[in-house]
């Protein structure tokens, strides 16, 4: 009984994972390339502060290196 329910659970998990895979057609790629889909737009104030502290100046979120990262 335990083996059967475990097999059923694994089959459901596999079905959920596989159903998320799909081929994206050429005409649909424009929707995925929209600027609202870019992860950079999700950067919050905390991450911006971390970059400015690391760079040692405000606006350091575009280039790497410099600064000690100390507060």
XYZ file of C-alpha atoms in Angstrom:
71
model
C 0.000 0.000 0.000
C 2.831 2.423 0.903
C 4.708 1.581 -2.300
C 1.607 2.211 -4.402
C 0.898 5.626 -2.851
C 4.560 6.601 -3.203
C 4.510 5.619 -6.881
C 1.311 7.601 -7.391
C 2.826 10.653 -5.680
C 5.972 10.460 -7.794
C 3.874 10.117 -10.949
C 1.905 13.241 -10.001
C 5.118 15.136 -9.295
C 6.601 14.070 -12.628
C 3.403 15.081 -14.427
C 3.480 18.524 -12.791
C 7.134 19.065 -13.739
C 6.785 17.852 -17.321
C 3.594 19.829 -17.970
C 5.528 23.062 -17.377
C 7.793 22.384 -20.366
C 6.710 23.783 -23.685
C 8.128 24.852 -27.032
C 8.059 28.636 -27.513
C 7.150 29.620 -31.060
C 8.985 32.422 -32.855
C 5.986 34.752 -32.731
C 5.673 34.248 -28.948
C 9.279 35.157 -28.139
C 8.546 38.881 -28.428
C 6.242 38.618 -25.411
C 9.004 37.001 -23.366
C 11.532 39.639 -24.459
C 9.333 42.480 -23.140
C 11.202 44.832 -20.731
C 8.752 43.971 -17.952
C 10.151 40.414 -18.006
C 13.688 41.600 -17.198
C 14.856 40.672 -13.674
C 16.754 43.973 -13.334
C 13.440 45.793 -12.947
C 12.801 43.790 -9.779
C 15.853 45.142 -7.943
C 14.639 46.632 -4.700
C 16.043 49.419 -2.550
C 17.885 46.961 -0.318
C 19.872 45.512 -3.190
C 20.601 49.000 -4.559
C 21.900 49.992 -1.106
C 24.101 46.906 -0.989
C 25.663 47.804 -4.346
C 26.189 51.445 -3.354
C 27.899 50.407 -0.109
C 30.065 47.899 -1.986
C 31.083 50.483 -4.578
C 31.685 53.238 -2.029
C 29.444 55.667 -3.916
C 25.836 56.049 -4.984
C 24.969 54.656 -8.387
C 27.433 51.794 -8.300
C 24.912 49.213 -9.431
C 26.166 49.155 -13.026
C 29.871 48.337 -12.598
C 31.733 45.899 -10.375
C 34.770 46.247 -8.168
C 36.000 48.752 -5.597
C 34.800 49.573 -2.102
C 35.240 47.399 0.945
C 31.550 46.639 1.553
C 31.772 47.833 5.177
C 29.039 49.880 6.834
